[in-house]
mmCIF file of C-alpha atoms in Angstrom:
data_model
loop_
_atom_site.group_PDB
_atom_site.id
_atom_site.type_symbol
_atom_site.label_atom_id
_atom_site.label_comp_id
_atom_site.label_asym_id
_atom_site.label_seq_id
_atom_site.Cartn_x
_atom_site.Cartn_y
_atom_site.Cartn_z
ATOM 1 C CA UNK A 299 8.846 -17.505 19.965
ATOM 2 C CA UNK A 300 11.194 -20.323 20.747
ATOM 3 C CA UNK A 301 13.042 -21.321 17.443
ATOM 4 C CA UNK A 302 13.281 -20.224 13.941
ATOM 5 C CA UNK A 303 10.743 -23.154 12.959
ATOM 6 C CA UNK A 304 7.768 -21.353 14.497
ATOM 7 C CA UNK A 305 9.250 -18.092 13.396
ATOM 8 C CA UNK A 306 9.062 -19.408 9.843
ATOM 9 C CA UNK A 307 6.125 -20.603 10.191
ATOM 10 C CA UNK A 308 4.642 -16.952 11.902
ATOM 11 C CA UNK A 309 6.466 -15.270 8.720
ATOM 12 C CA UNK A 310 4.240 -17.703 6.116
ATOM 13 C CA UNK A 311 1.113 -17.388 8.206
ATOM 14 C CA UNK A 312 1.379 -13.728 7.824
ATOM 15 C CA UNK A 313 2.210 -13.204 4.694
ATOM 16 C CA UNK A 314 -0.421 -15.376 3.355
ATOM 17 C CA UNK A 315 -2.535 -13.099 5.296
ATOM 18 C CA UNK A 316 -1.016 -10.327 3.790
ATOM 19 C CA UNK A 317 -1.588 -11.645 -0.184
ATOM 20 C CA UNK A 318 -5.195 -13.053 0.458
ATOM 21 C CA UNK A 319 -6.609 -9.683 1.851
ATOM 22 C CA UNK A 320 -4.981 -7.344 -0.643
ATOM 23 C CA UNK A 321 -5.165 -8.929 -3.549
ATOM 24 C CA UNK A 322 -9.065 -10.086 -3.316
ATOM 25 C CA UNK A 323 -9.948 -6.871 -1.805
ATOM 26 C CA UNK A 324 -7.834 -4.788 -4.282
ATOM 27 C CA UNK A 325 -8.705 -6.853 -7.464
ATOM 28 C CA UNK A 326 -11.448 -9.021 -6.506
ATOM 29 C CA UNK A 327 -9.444 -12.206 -7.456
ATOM 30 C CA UNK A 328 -9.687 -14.846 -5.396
ATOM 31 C CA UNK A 329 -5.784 -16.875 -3.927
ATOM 32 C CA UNK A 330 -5.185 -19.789 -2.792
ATOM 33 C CA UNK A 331 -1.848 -20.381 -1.104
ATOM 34 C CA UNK A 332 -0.640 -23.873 -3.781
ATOM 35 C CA UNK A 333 3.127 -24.172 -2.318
ATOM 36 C CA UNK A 334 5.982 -22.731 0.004
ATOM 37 C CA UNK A 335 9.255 -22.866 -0.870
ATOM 38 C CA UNK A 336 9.158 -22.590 -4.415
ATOM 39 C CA UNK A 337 10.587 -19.104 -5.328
ATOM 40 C CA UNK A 338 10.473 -19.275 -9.051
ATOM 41 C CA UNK A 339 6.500 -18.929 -10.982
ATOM 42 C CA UNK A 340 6.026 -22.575 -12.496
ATOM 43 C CA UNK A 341 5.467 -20.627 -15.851
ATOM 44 C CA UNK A 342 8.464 -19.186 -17.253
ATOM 45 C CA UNK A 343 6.552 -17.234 -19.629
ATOM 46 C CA UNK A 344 7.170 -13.564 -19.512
ATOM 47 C CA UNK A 345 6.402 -12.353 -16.212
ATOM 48 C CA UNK A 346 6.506 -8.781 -13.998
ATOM 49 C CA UNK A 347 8.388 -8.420 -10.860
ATOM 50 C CA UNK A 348 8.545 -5.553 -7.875
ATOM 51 C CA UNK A 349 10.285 -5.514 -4.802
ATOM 52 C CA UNK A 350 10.370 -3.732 -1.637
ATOM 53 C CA UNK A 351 12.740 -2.835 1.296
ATOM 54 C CA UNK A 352 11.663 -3.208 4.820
ATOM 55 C CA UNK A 353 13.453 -0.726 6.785
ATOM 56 C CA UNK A 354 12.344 -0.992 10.250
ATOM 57 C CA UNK A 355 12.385 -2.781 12.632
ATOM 58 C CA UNK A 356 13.568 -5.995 10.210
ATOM 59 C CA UNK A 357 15.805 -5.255 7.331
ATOM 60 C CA UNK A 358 14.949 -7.206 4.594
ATOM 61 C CA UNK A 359 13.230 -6.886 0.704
ATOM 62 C CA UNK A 360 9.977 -8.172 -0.230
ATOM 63 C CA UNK A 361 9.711 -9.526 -3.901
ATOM 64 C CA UNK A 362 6.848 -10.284 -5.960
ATOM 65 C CA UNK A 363 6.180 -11.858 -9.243
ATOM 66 C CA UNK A 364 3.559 -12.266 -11.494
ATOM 67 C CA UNK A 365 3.421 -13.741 -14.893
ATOM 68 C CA UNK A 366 2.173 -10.998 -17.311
ATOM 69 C CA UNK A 367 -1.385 -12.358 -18.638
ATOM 70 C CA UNK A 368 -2.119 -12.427 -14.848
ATOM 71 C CA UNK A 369 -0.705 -8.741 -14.263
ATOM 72 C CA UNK A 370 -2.937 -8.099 -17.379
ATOM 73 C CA UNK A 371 -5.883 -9.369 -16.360
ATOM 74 C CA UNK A 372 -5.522 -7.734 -12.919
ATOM 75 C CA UNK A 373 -5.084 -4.441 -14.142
ATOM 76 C CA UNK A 374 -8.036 -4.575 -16.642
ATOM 77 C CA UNK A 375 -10.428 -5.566 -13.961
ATOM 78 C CA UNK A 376 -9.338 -2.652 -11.475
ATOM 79 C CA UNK A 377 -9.553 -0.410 -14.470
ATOM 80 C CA UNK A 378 -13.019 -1.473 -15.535
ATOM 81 C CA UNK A 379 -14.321 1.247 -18.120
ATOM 82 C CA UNK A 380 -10.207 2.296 -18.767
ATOM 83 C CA UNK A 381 -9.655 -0.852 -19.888
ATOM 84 C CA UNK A 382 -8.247 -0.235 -23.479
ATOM 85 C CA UNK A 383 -5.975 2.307 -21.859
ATOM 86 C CA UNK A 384 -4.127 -0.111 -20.024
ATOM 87 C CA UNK A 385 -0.366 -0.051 -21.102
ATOM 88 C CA UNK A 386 3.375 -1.197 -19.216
ATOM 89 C CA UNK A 387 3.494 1.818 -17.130
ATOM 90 C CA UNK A 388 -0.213 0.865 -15.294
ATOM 91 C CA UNK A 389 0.890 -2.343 -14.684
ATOM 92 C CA UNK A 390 4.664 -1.869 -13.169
ATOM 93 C CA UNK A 391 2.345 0.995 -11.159
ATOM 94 C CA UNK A 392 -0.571 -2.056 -10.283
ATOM 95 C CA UNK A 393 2.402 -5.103 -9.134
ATOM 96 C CA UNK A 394 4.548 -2.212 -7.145
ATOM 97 C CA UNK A 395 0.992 -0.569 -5.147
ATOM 98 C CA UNK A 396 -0.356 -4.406 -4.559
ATOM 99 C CA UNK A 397 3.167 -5.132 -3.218
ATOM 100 C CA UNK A 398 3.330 -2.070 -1.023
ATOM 101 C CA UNK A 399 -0.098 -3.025 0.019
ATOM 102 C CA UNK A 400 0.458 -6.723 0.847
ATOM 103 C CA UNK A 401 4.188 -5.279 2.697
ATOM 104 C CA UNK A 402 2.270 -2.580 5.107
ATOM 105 C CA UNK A 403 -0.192 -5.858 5.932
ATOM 106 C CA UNK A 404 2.700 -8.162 6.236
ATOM 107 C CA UNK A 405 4.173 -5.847 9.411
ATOM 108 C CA UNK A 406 0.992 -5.195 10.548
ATOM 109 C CA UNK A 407 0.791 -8.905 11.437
ATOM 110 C CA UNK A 408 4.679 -9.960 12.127
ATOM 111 C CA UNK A 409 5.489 -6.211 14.370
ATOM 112 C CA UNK A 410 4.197 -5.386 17.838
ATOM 113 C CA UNK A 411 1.359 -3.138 18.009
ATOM 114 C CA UNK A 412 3.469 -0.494 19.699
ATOM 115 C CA UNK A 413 6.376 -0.487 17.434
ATOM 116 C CA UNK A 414 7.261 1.837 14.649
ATOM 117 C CA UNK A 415 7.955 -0.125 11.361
ATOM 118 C CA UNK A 416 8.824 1.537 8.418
ATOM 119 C CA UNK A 417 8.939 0.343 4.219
ATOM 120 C CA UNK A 418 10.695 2.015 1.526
ATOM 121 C CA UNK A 419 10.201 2.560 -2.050
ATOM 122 C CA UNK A 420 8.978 -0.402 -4.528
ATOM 123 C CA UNK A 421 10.425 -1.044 -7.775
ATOM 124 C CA UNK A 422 9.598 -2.902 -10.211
ATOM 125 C CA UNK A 423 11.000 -5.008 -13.442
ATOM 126 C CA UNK A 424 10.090 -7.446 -16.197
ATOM 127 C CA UNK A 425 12.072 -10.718 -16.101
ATOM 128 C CA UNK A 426 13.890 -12.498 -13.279
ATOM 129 C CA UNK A 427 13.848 -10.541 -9.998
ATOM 130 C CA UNK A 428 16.961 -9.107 -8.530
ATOM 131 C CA UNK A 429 18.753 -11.856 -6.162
ATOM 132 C CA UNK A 430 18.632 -9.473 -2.998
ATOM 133 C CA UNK A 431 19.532 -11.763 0.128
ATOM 134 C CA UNK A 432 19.289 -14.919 2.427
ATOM 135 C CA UNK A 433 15.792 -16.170 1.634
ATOM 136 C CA UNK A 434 13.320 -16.523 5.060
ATOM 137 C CA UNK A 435 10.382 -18.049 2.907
ATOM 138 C CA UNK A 436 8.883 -18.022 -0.240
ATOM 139 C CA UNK A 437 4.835 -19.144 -1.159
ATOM 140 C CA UNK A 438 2.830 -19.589 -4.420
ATOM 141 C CA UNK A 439 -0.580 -18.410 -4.413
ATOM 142 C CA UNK A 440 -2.871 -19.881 -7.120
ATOM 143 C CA UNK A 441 -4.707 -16.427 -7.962
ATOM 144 C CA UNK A 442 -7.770 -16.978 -10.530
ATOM 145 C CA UNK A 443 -5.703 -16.089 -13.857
ATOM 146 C CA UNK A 444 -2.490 -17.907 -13.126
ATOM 147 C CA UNK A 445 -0.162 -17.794 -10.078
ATOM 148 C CA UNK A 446 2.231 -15.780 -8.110
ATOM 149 C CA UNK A 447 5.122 -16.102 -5.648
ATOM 150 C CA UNK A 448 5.496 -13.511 -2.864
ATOM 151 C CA UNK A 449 9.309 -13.957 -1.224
ATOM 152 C CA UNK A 450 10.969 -12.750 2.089
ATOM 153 C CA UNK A 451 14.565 -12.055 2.015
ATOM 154 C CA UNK A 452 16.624 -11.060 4.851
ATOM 155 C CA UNK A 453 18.440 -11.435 8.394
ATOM 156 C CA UNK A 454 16.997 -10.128 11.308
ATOM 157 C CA UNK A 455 13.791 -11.965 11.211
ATOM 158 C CA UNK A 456 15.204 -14.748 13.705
ATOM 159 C CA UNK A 457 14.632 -11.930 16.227
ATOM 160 C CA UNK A 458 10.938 -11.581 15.395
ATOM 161 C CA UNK A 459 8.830 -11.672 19.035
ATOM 162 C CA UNK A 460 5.691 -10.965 18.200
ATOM 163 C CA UNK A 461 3.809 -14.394 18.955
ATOM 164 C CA UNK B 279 -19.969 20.065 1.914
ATOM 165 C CA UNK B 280 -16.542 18.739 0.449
ATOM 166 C CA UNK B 281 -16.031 19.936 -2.867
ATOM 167 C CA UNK B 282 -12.384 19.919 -3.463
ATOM 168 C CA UNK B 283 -10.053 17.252 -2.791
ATOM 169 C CA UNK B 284 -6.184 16.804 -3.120
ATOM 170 C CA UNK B 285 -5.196 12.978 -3.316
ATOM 171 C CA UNK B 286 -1.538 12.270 -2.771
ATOM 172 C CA UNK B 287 0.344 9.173 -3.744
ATOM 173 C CA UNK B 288 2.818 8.103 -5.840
ATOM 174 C CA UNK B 289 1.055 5.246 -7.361
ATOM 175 C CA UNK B 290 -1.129 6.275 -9.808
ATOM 176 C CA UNK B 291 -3.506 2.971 -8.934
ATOM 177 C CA UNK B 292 -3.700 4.176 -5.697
ATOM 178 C CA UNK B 293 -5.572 7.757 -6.624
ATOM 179 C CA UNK B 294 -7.509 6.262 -9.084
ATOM 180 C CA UNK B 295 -9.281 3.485 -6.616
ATOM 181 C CA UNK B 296 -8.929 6.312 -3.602
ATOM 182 C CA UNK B 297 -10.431 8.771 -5.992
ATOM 183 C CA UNK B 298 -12.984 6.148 -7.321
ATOM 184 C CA UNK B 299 -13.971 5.299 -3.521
ATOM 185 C CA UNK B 300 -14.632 9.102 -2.386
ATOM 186 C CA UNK B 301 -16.889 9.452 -5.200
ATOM 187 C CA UNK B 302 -18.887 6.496 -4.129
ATOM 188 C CA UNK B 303 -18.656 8.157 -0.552
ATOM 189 C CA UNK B 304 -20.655 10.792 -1.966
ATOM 190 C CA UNK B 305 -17.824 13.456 -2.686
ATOM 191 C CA UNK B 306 -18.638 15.590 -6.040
ATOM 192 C CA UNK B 307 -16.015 18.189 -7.292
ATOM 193 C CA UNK B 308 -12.573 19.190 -8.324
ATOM 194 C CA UNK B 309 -9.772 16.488 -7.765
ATOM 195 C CA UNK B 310 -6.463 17.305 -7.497
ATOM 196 C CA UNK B 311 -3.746 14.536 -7.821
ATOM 197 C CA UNK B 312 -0.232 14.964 -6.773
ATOM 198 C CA UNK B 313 2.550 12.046 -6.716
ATOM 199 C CA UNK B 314 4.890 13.580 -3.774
ATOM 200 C CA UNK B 315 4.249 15.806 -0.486
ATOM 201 C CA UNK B 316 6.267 18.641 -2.766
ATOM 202 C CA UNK B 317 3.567 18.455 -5.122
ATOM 203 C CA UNK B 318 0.399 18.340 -2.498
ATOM 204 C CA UNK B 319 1.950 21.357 -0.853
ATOM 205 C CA UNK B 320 2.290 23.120 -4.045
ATOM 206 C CA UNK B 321 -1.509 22.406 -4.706
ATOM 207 C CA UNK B 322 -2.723 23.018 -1.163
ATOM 208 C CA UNK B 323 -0.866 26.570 -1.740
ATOM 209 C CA UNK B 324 -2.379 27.430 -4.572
ATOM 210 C CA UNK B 325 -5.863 26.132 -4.528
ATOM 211 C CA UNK B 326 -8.994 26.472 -1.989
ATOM 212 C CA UNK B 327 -9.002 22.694 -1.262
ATOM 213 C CA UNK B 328 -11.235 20.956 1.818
ATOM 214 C CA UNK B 329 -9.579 18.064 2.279
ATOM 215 C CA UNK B 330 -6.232 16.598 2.003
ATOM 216 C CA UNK B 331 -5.873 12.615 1.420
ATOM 217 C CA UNK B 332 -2.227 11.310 1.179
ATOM 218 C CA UNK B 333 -0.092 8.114 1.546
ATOM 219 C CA UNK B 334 2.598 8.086 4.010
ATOM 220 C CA UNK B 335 5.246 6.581 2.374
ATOM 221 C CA UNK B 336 6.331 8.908 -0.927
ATOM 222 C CA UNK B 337 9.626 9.989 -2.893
ATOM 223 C CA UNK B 338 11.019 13.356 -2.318
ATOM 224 C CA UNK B 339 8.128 14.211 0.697
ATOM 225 C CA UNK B 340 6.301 11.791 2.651
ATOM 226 C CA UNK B 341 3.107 12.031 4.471
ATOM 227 C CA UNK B 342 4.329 12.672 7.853
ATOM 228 C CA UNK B 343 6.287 15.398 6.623
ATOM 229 C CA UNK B 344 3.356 16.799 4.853
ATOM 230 C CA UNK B 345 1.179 16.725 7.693
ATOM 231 C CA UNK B 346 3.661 18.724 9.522
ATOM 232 C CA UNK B 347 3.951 21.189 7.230
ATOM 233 C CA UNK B 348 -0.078 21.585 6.865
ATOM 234 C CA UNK B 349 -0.500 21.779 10.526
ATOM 235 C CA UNK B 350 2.871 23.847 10.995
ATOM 236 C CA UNK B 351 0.877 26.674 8.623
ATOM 237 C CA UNK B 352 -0.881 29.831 9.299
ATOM 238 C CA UNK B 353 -2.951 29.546 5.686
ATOM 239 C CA UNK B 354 -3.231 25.517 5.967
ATOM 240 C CA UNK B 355 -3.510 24.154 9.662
ATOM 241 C CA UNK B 356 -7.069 23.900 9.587
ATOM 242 C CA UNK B 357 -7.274 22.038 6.003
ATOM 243 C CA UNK B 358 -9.001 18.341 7.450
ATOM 244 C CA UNK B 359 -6.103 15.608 6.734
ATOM 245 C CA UNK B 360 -7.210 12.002 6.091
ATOM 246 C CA UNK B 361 -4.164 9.724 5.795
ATOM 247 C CA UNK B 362 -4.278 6.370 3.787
ATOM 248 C CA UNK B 363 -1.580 4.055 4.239
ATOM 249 C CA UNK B 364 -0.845 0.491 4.541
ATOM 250 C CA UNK B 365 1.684 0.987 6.428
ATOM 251 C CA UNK B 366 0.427 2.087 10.001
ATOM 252 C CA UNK B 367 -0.492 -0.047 13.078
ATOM 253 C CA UNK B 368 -2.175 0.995 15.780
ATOM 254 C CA UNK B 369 1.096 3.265 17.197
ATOM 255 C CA UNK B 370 1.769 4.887 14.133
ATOM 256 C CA UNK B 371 -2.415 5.716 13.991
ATOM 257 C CA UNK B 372 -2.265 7.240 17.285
ATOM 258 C CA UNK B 373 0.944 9.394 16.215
ATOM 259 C CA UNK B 374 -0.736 10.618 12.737
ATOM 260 C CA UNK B 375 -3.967 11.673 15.100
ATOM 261 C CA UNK B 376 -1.749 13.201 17.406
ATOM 262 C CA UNK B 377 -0.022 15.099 14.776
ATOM 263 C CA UNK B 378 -3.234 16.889 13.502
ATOM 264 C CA UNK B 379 -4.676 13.840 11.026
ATOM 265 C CA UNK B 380 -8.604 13.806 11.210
ATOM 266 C CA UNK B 381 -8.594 10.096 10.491
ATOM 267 C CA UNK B 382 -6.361 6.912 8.870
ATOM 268 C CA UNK B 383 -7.441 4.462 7.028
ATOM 269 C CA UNK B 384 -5.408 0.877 5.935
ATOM 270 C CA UNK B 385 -5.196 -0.137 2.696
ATOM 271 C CA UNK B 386 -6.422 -1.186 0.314
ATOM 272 C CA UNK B 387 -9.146 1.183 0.885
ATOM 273 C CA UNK B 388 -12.832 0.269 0.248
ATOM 274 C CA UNK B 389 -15.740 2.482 -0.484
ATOM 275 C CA UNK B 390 -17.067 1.510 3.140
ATOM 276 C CA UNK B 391 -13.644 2.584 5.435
ATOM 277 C CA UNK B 392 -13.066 5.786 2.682
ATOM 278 C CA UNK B 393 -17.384 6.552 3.640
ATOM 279 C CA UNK B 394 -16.850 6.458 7.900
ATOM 280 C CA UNK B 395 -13.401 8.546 7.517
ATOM 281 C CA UNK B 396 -14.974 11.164 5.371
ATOM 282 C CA UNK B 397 -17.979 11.278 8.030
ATOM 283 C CA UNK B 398 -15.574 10.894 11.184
ATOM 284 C CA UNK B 399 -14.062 14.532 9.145
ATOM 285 C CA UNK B 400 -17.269 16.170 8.036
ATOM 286 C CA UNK B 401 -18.781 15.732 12.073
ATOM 287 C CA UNK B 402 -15.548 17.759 13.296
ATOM 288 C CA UNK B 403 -15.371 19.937 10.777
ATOM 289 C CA UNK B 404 -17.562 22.825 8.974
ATOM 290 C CA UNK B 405 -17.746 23.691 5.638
ATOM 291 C CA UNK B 406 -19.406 26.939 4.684
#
């Protein structure tokens, strides 16, 4: 790739990838991609956060954020007949495996088939989201219950070849 | 006939939909669940299991180190190893097959991908 433009615009492409196919597949919601750029959930309401370090072969964090009646609602459904058993520690569990998920996909797309890539461990929070870097891009998804953003921080995307 | 199964991840929603698809796949029997490699190992040690399912990417031990300490056995190599993992492309596939893995599967999983692993297993393998 040529400039950091189409780079950007290989980064969105992919991640919306990434969000559509995990989270309809994992929860059966469907996502629409609403916005990019816009890093903070229209609703300030209460909402649940995770994020995720890509190791290899860019450095960087993926965050994600969901407002909580969506993170709810999300975690009932994939729960089905556990419903009423659904506490904190199922959802902070549900946001950081959908985030792992939609990170693995993310590299799929964005690293060359015959390169190693490597993620480390998600964590996850209730609130505003750590401030962990130089933002690439950011994109709201309109997701059935409510919205979410998905963000990509970091600095050695510019170098990203895979066209 | 599989009839014991050790699922390791450290996301508890992970072994409950991995869990939920083997049983659709037609698996009946004793689960095991274990949130680390440690833990699997532990498990595998002390338990007649016929198949091992893990993540790759865990606290404390990870898949790939799990898979090389199955393999690396004299009690464990031949225990079938299905890895599930969202992150693997098609390099890091061919490594975990090369390293002993029976088959690897992206997530999230579905009841379909979890079914043609388990049968991909089952036609190399025999279970008395």
């Amino acid at each position: 790739m040529n400039n950091m433009n189409d780079r950007v615009e290989h980064i969105n492409t992919s991640l919306e990838t990434a969000i559509l196919q995990t989270i309809e597949e994992m929860t059966f919601e469907e996502v629409e991609v609403v916005d990019h750029n816009t890093k903070e959930l229209l609703d300030h309401g209460e909402k649940y956060w995770a994020t995720l370090p890509l190791k290899k072969p860019y450095s960087g964090e993926l965050i994600l954020q969901l407002p909580s009646k969506c993170a709810r609602k999300m975690a009932r459904q994939l729960h089905a007949n556990d419903a009423e058993n659904i506490n904190d520690e199922a959802i902070h569990d549900l946001i950081k495996e959908m985030l792992n998920t939609i990170a693995g996909r993310f590299l799929n797309e964005i690293v060359q088939l015959d390169q190693d890539f490597e993620l480390g461990l998600p964590e996850s929070g209730k609130g505003d989201p750590p401030r962990l870097g130089e933002e690439v891009t950011s994109i709201l998804c309109d997701v059935a219950c409510d919205h979410l953003v998905a963000t990509v921080v970091g600095k050695d995307f510019e170098t990203i070849d895979n066209v | 006939m599989i009839e014991s199964v050790i699922i390791a991840d450290d996301s508890a929603t992970a072994r409950m939909i991995i869990k939920r698809c083997l049983e659709v796949a037609g698996v009946e029997g004793k689960f095991y669940e274990a949130k680390d490699g440690e833990e699997a190992l532990k498990l595998a040690k002390e338990n007649e299991v016929d198949l091992m399912v893990t993540d790759l990417n865990m606290p404390n031990m990870d898949g790939w180190a799990l898979l090389k300490e199955i393999k690396a056995s004299s009690k464990m190599h031949e225990l079938p190893v299905m890895v599930i993992s969202s992150a693997s492309n098609e390099k890091i596939k061919n490594d975990l097959l090369e390293q002993g893995a029976l088959a690897v599967v992206d997530k999230p999983v579905s009841p379909s991908t979890v079914a043609t692993a388990l049968k991909n297993i089952t036609d190399t393998n025999q279970w008395g």
